[in-house]
mmCIF file of C-alpha atoms in Angstrom:
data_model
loop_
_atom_site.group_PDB
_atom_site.id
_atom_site.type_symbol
_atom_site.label_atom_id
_atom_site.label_comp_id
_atom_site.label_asym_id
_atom_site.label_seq_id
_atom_site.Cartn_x
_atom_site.Cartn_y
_atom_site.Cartn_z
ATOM 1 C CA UNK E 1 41.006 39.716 -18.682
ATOM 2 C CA UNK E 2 38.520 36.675 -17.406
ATOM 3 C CA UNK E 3 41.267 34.365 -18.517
ATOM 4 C CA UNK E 4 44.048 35.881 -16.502
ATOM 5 C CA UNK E 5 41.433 36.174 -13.442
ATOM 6 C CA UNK E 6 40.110 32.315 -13.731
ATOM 7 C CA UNK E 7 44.037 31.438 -14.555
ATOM 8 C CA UNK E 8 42.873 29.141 -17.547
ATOM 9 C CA UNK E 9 44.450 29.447 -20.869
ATOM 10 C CA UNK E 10 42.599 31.257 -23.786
ATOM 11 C CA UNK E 11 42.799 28.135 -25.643
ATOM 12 C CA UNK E 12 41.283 26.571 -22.731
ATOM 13 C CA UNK E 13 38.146 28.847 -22.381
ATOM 14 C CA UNK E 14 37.699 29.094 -26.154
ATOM 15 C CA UNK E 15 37.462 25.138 -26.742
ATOM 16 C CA UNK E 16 34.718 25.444 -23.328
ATOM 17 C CA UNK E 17 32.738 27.642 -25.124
ATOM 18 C CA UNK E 18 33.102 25.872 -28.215
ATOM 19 C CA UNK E 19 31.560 22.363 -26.387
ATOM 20 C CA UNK E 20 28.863 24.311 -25.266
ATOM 21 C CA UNK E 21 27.510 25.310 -28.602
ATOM 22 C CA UNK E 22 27.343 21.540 -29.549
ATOM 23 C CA UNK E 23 24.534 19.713 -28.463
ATOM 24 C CA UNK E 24 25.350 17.017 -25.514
ATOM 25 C CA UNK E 25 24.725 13.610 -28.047
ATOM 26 C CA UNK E 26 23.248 11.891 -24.730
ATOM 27 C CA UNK E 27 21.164 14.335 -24.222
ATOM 28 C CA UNK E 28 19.607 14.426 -27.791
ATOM 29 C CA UNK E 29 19.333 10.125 -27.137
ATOM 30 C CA UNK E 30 17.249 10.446 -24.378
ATOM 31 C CA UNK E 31 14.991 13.236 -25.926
ATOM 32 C CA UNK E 32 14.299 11.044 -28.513
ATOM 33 C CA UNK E 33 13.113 8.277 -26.316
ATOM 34 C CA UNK E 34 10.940 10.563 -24.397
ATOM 35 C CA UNK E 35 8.005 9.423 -26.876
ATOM 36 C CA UNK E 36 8.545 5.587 -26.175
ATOM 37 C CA UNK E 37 8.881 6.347 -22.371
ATOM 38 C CA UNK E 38 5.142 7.943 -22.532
ATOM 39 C CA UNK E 39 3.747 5.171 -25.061
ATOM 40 C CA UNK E 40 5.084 2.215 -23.093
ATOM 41 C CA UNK E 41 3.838 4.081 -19.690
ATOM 42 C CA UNK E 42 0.313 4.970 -21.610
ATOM 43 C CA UNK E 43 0.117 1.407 -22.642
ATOM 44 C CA UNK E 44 0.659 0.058 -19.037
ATOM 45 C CA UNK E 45 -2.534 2.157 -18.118
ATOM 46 C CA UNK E 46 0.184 4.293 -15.547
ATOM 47 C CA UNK E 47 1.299 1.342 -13.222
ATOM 48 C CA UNK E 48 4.696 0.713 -14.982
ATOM 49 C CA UNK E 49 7.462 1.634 -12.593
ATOM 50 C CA UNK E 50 11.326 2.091 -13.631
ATOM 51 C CA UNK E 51 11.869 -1.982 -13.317
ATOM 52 C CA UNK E 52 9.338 -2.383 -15.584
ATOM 53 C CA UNK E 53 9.682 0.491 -17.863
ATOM 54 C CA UNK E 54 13.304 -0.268 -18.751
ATOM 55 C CA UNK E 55 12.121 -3.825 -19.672
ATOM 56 C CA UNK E 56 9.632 -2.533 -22.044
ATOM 57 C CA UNK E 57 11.669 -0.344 -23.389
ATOM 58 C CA UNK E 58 14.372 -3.090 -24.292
ATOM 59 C CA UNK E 59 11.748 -5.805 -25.426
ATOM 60 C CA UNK E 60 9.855 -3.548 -27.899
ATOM 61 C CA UNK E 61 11.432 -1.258 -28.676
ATOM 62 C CA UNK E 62 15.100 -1.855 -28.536
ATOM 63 C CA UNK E 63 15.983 0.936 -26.149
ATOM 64 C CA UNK E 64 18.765 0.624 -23.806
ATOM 65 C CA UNK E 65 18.182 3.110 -20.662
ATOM 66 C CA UNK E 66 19.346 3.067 -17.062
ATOM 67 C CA UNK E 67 16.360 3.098 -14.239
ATOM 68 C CA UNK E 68 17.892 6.301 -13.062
ATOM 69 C CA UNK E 69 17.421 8.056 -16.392
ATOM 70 C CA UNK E 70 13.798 6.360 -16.990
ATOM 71 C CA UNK E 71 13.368 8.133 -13.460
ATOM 72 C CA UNK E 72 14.473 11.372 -14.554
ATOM 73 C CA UNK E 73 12.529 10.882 -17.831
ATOM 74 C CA UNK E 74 9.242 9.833 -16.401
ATOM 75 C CA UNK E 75 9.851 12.644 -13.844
ATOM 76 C CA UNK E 76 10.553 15.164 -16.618
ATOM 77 C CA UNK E 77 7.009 14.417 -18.416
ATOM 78 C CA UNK E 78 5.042 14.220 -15.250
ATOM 79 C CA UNK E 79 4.486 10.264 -15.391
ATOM 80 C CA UNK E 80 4.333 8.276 -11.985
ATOM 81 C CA UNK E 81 3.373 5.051 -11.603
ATOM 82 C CA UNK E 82 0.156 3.621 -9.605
ATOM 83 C CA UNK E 83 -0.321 0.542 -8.257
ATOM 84 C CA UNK E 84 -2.965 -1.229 -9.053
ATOM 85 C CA UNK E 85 -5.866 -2.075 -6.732
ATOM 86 C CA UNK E 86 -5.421 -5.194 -4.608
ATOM 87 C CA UNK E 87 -8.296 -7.631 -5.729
ATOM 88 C CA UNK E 88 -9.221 -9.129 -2.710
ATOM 89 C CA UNK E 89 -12.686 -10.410 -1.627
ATOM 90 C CA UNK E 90 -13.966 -8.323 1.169
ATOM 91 C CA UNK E 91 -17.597 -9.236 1.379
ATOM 92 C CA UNK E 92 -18.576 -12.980 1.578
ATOM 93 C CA UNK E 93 -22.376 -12.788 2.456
ATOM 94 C CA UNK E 94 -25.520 -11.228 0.416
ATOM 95 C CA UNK E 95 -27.031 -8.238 1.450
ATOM 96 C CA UNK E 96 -30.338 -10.523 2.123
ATOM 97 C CA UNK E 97 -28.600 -12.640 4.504
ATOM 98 C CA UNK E 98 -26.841 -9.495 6.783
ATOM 99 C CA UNK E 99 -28.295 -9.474 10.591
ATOM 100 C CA UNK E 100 -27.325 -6.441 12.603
ATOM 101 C CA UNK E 101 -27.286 -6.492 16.154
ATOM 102 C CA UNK E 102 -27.822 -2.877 17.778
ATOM 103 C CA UNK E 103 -24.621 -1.033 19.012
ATOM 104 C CA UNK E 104 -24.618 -1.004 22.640
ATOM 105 C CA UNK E 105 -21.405 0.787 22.442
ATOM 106 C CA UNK E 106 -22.499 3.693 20.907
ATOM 107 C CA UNK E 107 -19.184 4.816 19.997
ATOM 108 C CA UNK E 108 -17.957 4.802 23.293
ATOM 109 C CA UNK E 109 -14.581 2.758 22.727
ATOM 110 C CA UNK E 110 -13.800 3.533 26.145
ATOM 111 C CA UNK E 111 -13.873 1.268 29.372
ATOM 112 C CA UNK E 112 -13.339 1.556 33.521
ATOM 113 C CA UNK E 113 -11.342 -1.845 33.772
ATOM 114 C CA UNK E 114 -9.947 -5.085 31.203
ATOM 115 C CA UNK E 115 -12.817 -7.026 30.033
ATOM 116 C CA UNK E 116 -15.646 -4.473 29.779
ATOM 117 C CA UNK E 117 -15.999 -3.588 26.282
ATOM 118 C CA UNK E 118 -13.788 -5.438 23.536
ATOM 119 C CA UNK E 119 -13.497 -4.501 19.505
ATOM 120 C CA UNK E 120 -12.695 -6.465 16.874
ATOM 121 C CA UNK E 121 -12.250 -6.145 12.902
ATOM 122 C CA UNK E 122 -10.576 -8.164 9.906
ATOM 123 C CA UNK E 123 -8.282 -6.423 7.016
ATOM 124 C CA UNK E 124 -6.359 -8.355 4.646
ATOM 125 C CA UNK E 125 -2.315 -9.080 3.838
ATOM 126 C CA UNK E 126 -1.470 -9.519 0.567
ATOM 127 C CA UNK E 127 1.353 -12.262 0.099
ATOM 128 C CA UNK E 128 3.300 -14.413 -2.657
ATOM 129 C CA UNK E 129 0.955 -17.445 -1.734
ATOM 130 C CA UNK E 130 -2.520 -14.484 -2.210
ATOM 131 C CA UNK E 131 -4.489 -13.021 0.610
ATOM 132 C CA UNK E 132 -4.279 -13.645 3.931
ATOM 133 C CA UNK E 133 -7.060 -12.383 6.789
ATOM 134 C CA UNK E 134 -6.249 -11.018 9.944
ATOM 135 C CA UNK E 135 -8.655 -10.666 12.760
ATOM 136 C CA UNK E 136 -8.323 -8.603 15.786
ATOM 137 C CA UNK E 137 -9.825 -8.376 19.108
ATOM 138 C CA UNK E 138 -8.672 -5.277 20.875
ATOM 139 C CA UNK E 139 -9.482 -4.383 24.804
ATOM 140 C CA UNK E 140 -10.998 -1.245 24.883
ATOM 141 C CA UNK E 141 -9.696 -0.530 28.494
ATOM 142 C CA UNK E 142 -5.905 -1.278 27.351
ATOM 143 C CA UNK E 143 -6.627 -0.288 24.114
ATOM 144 C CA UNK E 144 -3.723 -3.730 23.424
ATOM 145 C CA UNK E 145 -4.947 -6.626 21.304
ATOM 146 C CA UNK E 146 -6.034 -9.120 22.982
ATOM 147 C CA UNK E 147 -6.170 -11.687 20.473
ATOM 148 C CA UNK E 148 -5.704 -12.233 16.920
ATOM 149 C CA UNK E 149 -6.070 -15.294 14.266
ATOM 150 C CA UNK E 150 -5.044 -15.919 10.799
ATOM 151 C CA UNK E 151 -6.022 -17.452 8.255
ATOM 152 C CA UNK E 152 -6.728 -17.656 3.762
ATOM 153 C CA UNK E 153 -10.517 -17.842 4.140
ATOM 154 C CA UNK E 154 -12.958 -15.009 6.325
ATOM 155 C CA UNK E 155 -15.081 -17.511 7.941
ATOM 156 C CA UNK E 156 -16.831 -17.673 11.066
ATOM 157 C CA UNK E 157 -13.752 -19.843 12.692
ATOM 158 C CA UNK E 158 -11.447 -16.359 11.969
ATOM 159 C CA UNK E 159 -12.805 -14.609 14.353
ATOM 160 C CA UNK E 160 -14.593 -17.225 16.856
ATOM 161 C CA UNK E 161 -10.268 -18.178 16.999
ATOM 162 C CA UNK E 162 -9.605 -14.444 17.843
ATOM 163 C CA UNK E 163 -12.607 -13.906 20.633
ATOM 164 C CA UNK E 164 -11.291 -17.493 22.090
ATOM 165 C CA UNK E 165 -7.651 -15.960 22.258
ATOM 166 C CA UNK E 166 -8.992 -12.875 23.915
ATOM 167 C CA UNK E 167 -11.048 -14.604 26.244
ATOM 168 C CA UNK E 168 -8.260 -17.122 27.239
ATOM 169 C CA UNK E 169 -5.657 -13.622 27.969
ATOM 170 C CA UNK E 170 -8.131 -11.230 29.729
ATOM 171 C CA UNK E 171 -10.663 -11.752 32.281
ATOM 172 C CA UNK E 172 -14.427 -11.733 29.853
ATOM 173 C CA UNK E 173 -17.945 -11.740 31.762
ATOM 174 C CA UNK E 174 -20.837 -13.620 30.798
ATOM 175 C CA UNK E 175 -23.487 -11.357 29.876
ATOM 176 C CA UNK E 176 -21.732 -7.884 30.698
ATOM 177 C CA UNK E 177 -18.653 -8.009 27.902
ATOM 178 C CA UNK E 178 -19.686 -6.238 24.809
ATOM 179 C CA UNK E 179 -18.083 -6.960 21.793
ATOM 180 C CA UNK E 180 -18.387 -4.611 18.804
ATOM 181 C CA UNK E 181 -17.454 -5.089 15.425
ATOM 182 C CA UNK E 182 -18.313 -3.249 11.906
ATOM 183 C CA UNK E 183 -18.503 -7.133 10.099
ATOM 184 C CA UNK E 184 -21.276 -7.034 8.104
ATOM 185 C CA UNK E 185 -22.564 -10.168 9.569
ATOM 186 C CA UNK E 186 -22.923 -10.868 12.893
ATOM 187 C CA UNK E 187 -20.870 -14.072 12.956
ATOM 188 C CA UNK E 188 -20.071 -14.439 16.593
ATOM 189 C CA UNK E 189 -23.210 -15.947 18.407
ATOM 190 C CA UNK E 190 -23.572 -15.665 22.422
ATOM 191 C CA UNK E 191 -23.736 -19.077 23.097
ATOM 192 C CA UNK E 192 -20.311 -19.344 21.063
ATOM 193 C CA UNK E 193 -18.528 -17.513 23.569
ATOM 194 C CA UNK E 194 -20.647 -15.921 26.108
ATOM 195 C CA UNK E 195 -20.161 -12.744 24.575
ATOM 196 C CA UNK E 196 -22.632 -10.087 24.586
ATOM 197 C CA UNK E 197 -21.962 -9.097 20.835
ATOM 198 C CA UNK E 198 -22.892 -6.272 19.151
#
């Protein structure tokens, strides 16, 4: 009756239901990789992606899978990779040698005109060549970056080069700019820039 409604042959639907009895080969090949896929990921400490998984895989084990499948495999027991933290020096003074200067800001990144209150902050760019550091000055009125500088090293000539860019694009006062930062030195010295820094 099912045959003559589906139009297929009884030969046809009998040798169907006769390939789905046997187990899929394939499948039963990737099962039995499924323990290698979670040793080789345990023994990367979780940070082993597809890329690197399938040449794991191959080098020790002699294991031939596409990415796609170590995808679906990985996916199947629950494993993602992580990436490892970036190692990056963040802190280059001693807690001894740390001067504070007191926030005039008060968390008030706000401002009535360009020029009146500026922020600034570093963060790091990780490259083929290592780290790179990136300083910012941003006008608090505009809230646009005023100036910027670049460089491998987070010494005081990072961010003197940034307040120097800022102060050469926007108009800065002598003794009424603030400048606030979260550095955990006070590198930038009034008489560098006639900056009332914070």
């Amino acid at each position: 009756m099912m045959c003559k409604l589906l139009e297929v042959r009884r030969s046809g639907f009998y040798d169907y239901l006769h390939r789905l009895s046997k187990a899929d080969p394939r499948q039963k090949f990737i099962e039995s990789c499924k323990p290698f896929v979670r040793a080789v990921f345990s023994g990367s400490k979780g940070t082993y992606g597809t890329r690197r998984m399938k040449k794991a895989l191959l080098g020790e084990h002699q294991i031939l899978l596409s990415r796609r499948t170590i995808s679906a495999v990985m996916a199947e027991l629950g494993l993602y990779a992580k990436s490892p933290k970036a190692k990056c020096k963040t802190t280059i003074t001693s807690a001894s040698k740390v001067r504070y200067a007191p926030d005039l800001l008060r968390r008030n990144f706000s401002a009535t005109y360009p020029g009146e209150s500026l922020v600034g902050d570093i963060t790091y760019i990780r490259t083929k060549g290592g780290f790179l550091y990136l300083a910012t000055v941003i006008d608090c009125f505009s809230k646009a970056v005023a100036g910027w500088a670049i460089d491998d090293n987070m010494e005081t000539s990072l961010i003197t080069s940034a307040l120097q860019m800022a102060q050469a694009r926007i108009t800065v006062t002598p003794g009424e700019t603030l400048f606030h930062s979260d550095y955990a030195e006070v590198f930038i010295m009034p008489r560098i820039l006639r900056l009332a820094c914070m």
